[in-house]
Amino acid sequence: MLSPNTDSMGNSMKIATWNVNGINARTEHLLRWLKEFNPDVALLQELKTPGDAVPTLELKELGYHVEFVGQKSFNGVAILSKNEIDVVLDKLPGDEEDVQSRYIEANTGGVRVASIYFPNGNPVDTEKFTYKLGFMERVIERTKELLAEEIPFVLGGDYNVAPDNGDVYDIQKMGSDAICREEGRQLYRKHLHMGLTNAYKLYHPEPGQFSWWDYRGGGWNKDHGVLIDHLLLSAQAADLLVDSNIDKTPRGWEKASDHTPVWCELSL
DNA sequence: ATGCCGTCATACTGACGA
């Protein structure tokens, strides 16, 4: 007897990461983009709200479950999913004194996902850069635990690291920025070399592809950008990977975030 | 260029971002 096989349609999961640069200022953009792009999972960063500005009801109407950690004015990360979300961690382990809202990890639709807002790290000669490097070490430590679970997982977010010179429009102009510093690049590689796959770079290794463009100096119109938003996948997730790209559409809208979504698609 | 632009706060200026 043939099974009804009713749940076989699609079986694909689109997972995107997007630094919205203020969810209050970007609510209309977010809702429009969700309707148009229709991701199964959206990992958001820089909510810049304790939570009151998160449009929970509108998101629910679009079919999304929502979990987030926020704080006033700065940082803040969220997971939106069409499947139920079971939060595993709402802070990055390894520093009890770190109260910045930069990490949320959850199970949803059979995949472990995390939305991570890595510290920017500028200026590099201050404790902000030290904090960035320490945060990256803590993500590596957490990743060791995740790898031991041997599960498909996707660590998405604003890594604030441009891994290669080709990920920067002009290395002469950006070379001294924290996102290009060798200390951060080494830790990014240490993370990657644990066995993770950068989904976008797997399909688009060519230089000159960006996820952030400076508001200043007409960066968007000149395509003066950097690639700092990444989706890092465990082997079990990479086995399911069928596509990845950058959706530049929302960056062209009026009053855009300076970041645009990076997404990957898994075939489950 | 310690510049440029944009968001947030209790705000008409400053911190922060990358």
PDB file of N, CA, C and O (backbone and C1' of nucleotides) in Angstrom, chain A residues 26 46 72-73 117 120 122 158 160 215-216 255, chain B residues 3-10 15-18:
ATOM      1  N   ARG A  26      13.474  48.826  11.400  1.00  0.00           N
ATOM      2  CA  ARG A  26      13.468  47.950  10.225  1.00  0.00           C
ATOM      3  C   ARG A  26      12.249  47.038  10.179  1.00  0.00           C
ATOM      4  O   ARG A  26      12.212  46.080   9.397  1.00  0.00           O
ATOM      5  N   GLU A  46      21.458  42.544  15.970  1.00  0.00           N
ATOM      6  CA  GLU A  46      21.323  43.982  16.246  1.00  0.00           C
ATOM      7  C   GLU A  46      19.865  44.426  16.291  1.00  0.00           C
ATOM      8  O   GLU A  46      19.438  45.317  15.554  1.00  0.00           O
ATOM      9  N   LYS A  72      18.608  47.052  25.927  1.00  0.00           N
ATOM     10  CA  LYS A  72      18.328  48.407  25.471  1.00  0.00           C
ATOM     11  C   LYS A  72      19.446  48.943  24.575  1.00  0.00           C
ATOM     12  O   LYS A  72      20.622  48.801  24.909  1.00  0.00           O
ATOM     13  N   SER A  73      19.068  49.496  23.455  1.00  0.00           N
ATOM     14  CA  SER A  73      19.963  50.269  22.576  1.00  0.00           C
ATOM     15  C   SER A  73      20.936  49.457  21.731  1.00  0.00           C
ATOM     16  O   SER A  73      21.235  49.846  20.608  1.00  0.00           O
ATOM     17  N   TYR A 117      25.870  37.567  17.252  1.00  0.00           N
ATOM     18  CA  TYR A 117      26.378  38.892  16.895  1.00  0.00           C
ATOM     19  C   TYR A 117      27.755  39.064  17.527  1.00  0.00           C
ATOM     20  O   TYR A 117      27.887  39.435  18.683  1.00  0.00           O
ATOM     21  N   ASN A 120      32.224  43.888  17.261  1.00  0.00           N
ATOM     22  CA  ASN A 120      32.899  44.589  16.169  1.00  0.00           C
ATOM     23  C   ASN A 120      34.404  44.673  16.425  1.00  0.00           C
ATOM     24  O   ASN A 120      35.212  44.412  15.545  1.00  0.00           O
ATOM     25  N   ASN A 122      36.347  47.351  17.218  1.00  0.00           N
ATOM     26  CA  ASN A 122      37.035  48.639  17.055  1.00  0.00           C
ATOM     27  C   ASN A 122      36.851  49.492  18.307  1.00  0.00           C
ATOM     28  O   ASN A 122      35.795  49.428  18.939  1.00  0.00           O
ATOM     29  N   ASP A 158      26.451  37.800  12.269  1.00  0.00           N
ATOM     30  CA  ASP A 158      27.395  38.844  11.874  1.00  0.00           C
ATOM     31  C   ASP A 158      28.695  38.538  12.593  1.00  0.00           C
ATOM     32  O   ASP A 158      28.831  38.830  13.774  1.00  0.00           O
ATOM     33  N   ASN A 160      31.573  39.743  12.025  1.00  0.00           N
ATOM     34  CA  ASN A 160      32.467  40.900  12.079  1.00  0.00           C
ATOM     35  C   ASN A 160      33.909  40.526  11.731  1.00  0.00           C
ATOM     36  O   ASN A 160      34.866  41.102  12.269  1.00  0.00           O
ATOM     37  N   TYR A 215      27.069  53.062   5.033  1.00  0.00           N
ATOM     38  CA  TYR A 215      26.124  54.134   4.704  1.00  0.00           C
ATOM     39  C   TYR A 215      26.856  55.352   4.132  1.00  0.00           C
ATOM     40  O   TYR A 215      26.317  56.103   3.330  1.00  0.00           O
ATOM     41  N   ARG A 216      28.071  55.532   4.583  1.00  0.00           N
ATOM     42  CA  ARG A 216      28.811  56.758   4.256  1.00  0.00           C
ATOM     43  C   ARG A 216      29.516  56.637   2.915  1.00  0.00           C
ATOM     44  O   ARG A 216      29.947  55.560   2.515  1.00  0.00           O
ATOM     45  N   LYS A 255      15.901  53.476   3.298  1.00  0.00           N
ATOM     46  CA  LYS A 255      16.147  53.330   4.738  1.00  0.00           C
ATOM     47  C   LYS A 255      16.560  51.904   5.100  1.00  0.00           C
ATOM     48  O   LYS A 255      16.073  51.295   6.060  1.00  0.00           O
TER      49      LYS A 255
ATOM     50  P    DG B   3      35.542  60.408  12.505  1.00  0.00           P
ATOM     51  O5'  DG B   3      35.159  61.406  11.329  1.00  0.00           O
ATOM     52  C5'  DG B   3      35.109  62.811  11.586  1.00  0.00           C
ATOM     53  C4'  DG B   3      34.768  63.511  10.277  1.00  0.00           C
ATOM     54  C3'  DG B   3      33.596  62.864   9.538  1.00  0.00           C
ATOM     55  O3'  DG B   3      32.410  63.576   9.841  1.00  0.00           O
ATOM     56  C1'  DG B   3      35.454  63.097   8.066  1.00  0.00           C
ATOM     57  P    DC B   4      31.060  62.838   9.867  1.00  0.00           P
ATOM     58  O5'  DC B   4      30.841  62.445   8.344  1.00  0.00           O
ATOM     59  C5'  DC B   4      30.628  63.475   7.382  1.00  0.00           C
ATOM     60  C4'  DC B   4      30.405  62.835   6.027  1.00  0.00           C
ATOM     61  C3'  DC B   4      29.259  61.822   6.003  1.00  0.00           C
ATOM     62  O3'  DC B   4      28.546  61.947   4.779  1.00  0.00           O
ATOM     63  C1'  DC B   4      31.235  60.783   5.293  1.00  0.00           C
ATOM     64  P    DC B   5      26.968  62.074   4.837  1.00  0.00           P
ATOM     65  O5'  DC B   5      26.474  60.672   5.387  1.00  0.00           O
ATOM     66  C5'  DC B   5      26.425  59.559   4.512  1.00  0.00           C
ATOM     67  C4'  DC B   5      25.628  58.451   5.176  1.00  0.00           C
ATOM     68  C3'  DC B   5      24.271  58.877   5.720  1.00  0.00           C
ATOM     69  O3'  DC B   5      23.341  57.863   5.384  1.00  0.00           O
ATOM     70  C1'  DC B   5      25.579  57.946   7.464  1.00  0.00           C
ATOM     71  P    DG B   6      21.775  58.056   5.565  1.00  0.00           P
ATOM     72  O5'  DG B   6      21.448  57.263   6.900  1.00  0.00           O
ATOM     73  C5'  DG B   6      21.573  55.848   6.904  1.00  0.00           C
ATOM     74  C4'  DG B   6      21.461  55.353   8.315  1.00  0.00           C
ATOM     75  C3'  DG B   6      20.236  55.820   9.097  1.00  0.00           C
ATOM     76  O3'  DG B   6      19.458  54.690   9.403  1.00  0.00           O
ATOM     77  C1'  DG B   6      22.208  55.938  10.398  1.00  0.00           C
ATOM     78  P    DT B   7      18.084  54.765  10.197  1.00  0.00           P
ATOM     79  O5'  DT B   7      18.479  54.323  11.676  1.00  0.00           O
ATOM     80  C5'  DT B   7      18.946  53.001  11.907  1.00  0.00           C
ATOM     81  C4'  DT B   7      19.184  52.809  13.384  1.00  0.00           C
ATOM     82  C3'  DT B   7      18.029  53.266  14.266  1.00  0.00           C
ATOM     83  O3'  DT B   7      17.644  52.198  15.112  1.00  0.00           O
ATOM     84  C1'  DT B   7      20.077  54.233  15.005  1.00  0.00           C
ATOM     85  P    DC B   8      16.358  52.301  16.036  1.00  0.00           P
ATOM     86  O5'  DC B   8      16.969  52.786  17.427  1.00  0.00           O
ATOM     87  C5'  DC B   8      17.945  51.981  18.088  1.00  0.00           C
ATOM     88  C4'  DC B   8      18.530  52.739  19.258  1.00  0.00           C
ATOM     89  C3'  DC B   8      17.495  53.341  20.205  1.00  0.00           C
ATOM     90  O3'  DC B   8      17.721  52.864  21.511  1.00  0.00           O
ATOM     91  C1'  DC B   8      19.163  54.935  19.633  1.00  0.00           C
ATOM     92  P    DA B   9      16.598  52.953  22.644  1.00  0.00           P
ATOM     93  O5'  DA B   9      17.081  54.240  23.453  1.00  0.00           O
ATOM     94  C5'  DA B   9      18.162  54.086  24.369  1.00  0.00           C
ATOM     95  C4'  DA B   9      18.743  55.422  24.762  1.00  0.00           C
ATOM     96  C3'  DA B   9      17.824  56.291  25.641  1.00  0.00           C
ATOM     97  O3'  DA B   9      18.577  56.785  26.726  1.00  0.00           O
ATOM     98  C1'  DA B   9      18.670  57.552  23.852  1.00  0.00           C
ATOM     99  P    DT B  10      17.824  57.117  28.050  1.00  0.00           P
ATOM    100  O5'  DT B  10      17.410  58.654  27.869  1.00  0.00           O
ATOM    101  C5'  DT B  10      18.392  59.647  27.680  1.00  0.00           C
ATOM    102  C4'  DT B  10      17.698  61.013  27.482  1.00  0.00           C
ATOM    103  C3'  DT B  10      17.197  61.618  28.783  1.00  0.00           C
ATOM    104  O3'  DT B  10      17.483  63.024  28.881  1.00  0.00           O
ATOM    105  C1'  DT B  10      15.393  61.295  27.285  1.00  0.00           C
ATOM    106  P    DA B  15      30.589  60.630  23.632  1.00  0.00           P
ATOM    107  O5'  DA B  15      29.999  59.174  23.437  1.00  0.00           O
ATOM    108  C5'  DA B  15      29.096  58.645  24.403  1.00  0.00           C
ATOM    109  C4'  DA B  15      28.568  57.313  23.912  1.00  0.00           C
ATOM    110  C3'  DA B  15      29.660  56.400  23.327  1.00  0.00           C
ATOM    111  O3'  DA B  15      29.455  55.089  23.820  1.00  0.00           O
ATOM    112  C1'  DA B  15      27.943  56.762  21.720  1.00  0.00           C
ATOM    113  P    DC B  16      30.548  53.935  23.521  1.00  0.00           P
ATOM    114  O5'  DC B  16      30.031  53.261  22.184  1.00  0.00           O
ATOM    115  C5'  DC B  16      28.732  52.662  22.176  1.00  0.00           C
ATOM    116  C4'  DC B  16      28.383  52.319  20.748  1.00  0.00           C
ATOM    117  C3'  DC B  16      29.496  51.601  19.975  1.00  0.00           C
ATOM    118  O3'  DC B  16      29.108  50.254  19.802  1.00  0.00           O
ATOM    119  C1'  DC B  16      28.338  53.223  18.661  1.00  0.00           C
ATOM    120  P    DG B  17      30.126  49.138  19.187  1.00  0.00           P
ATOM    121  O5'  DG B  17      29.681  49.094  17.665  1.00  0.00           O
ATOM    122  C5'  DG B  17      28.331  48.801  17.338  1.00  0.00           C
ATOM    123  C4'  DG B  17      28.101  49.139  15.889  1.00  0.00           C
ATOM    124  C3'  DG B  17      29.126  48.530  14.921  1.00  0.00           C
ATOM    125  O3'  DG B  17      28.430  47.940  13.851  1.00  0.00           O
ATOM    126  C1'  DG B  17      28.840  50.794  14.473  1.00  0.00           C
ATOM    127  P    DA B  18      28.805  46.397  13.372  1.00  0.00           P
ATOM    128  O5'  DA B  18      29.889  46.728  12.253  1.00  0.00           O
ATOM    129  C5'  DA B  18      29.435  47.034  10.958  1.00  0.00           C
ATOM    130  C4'  DA B  18      30.603  47.379  10.065  1.00  0.00           C
ATOM    131  C3'  DA B  18      31.768  46.392  10.116  1.00  0.00           C
ATOM    132  O3'  DA B  18      32.320  46.240   8.813  1.00  0.00           O
ATOM    133  C1'  DA B  18      32.569  48.540  10.667  1.00  0.00           C
TER     134       DA B  18
END
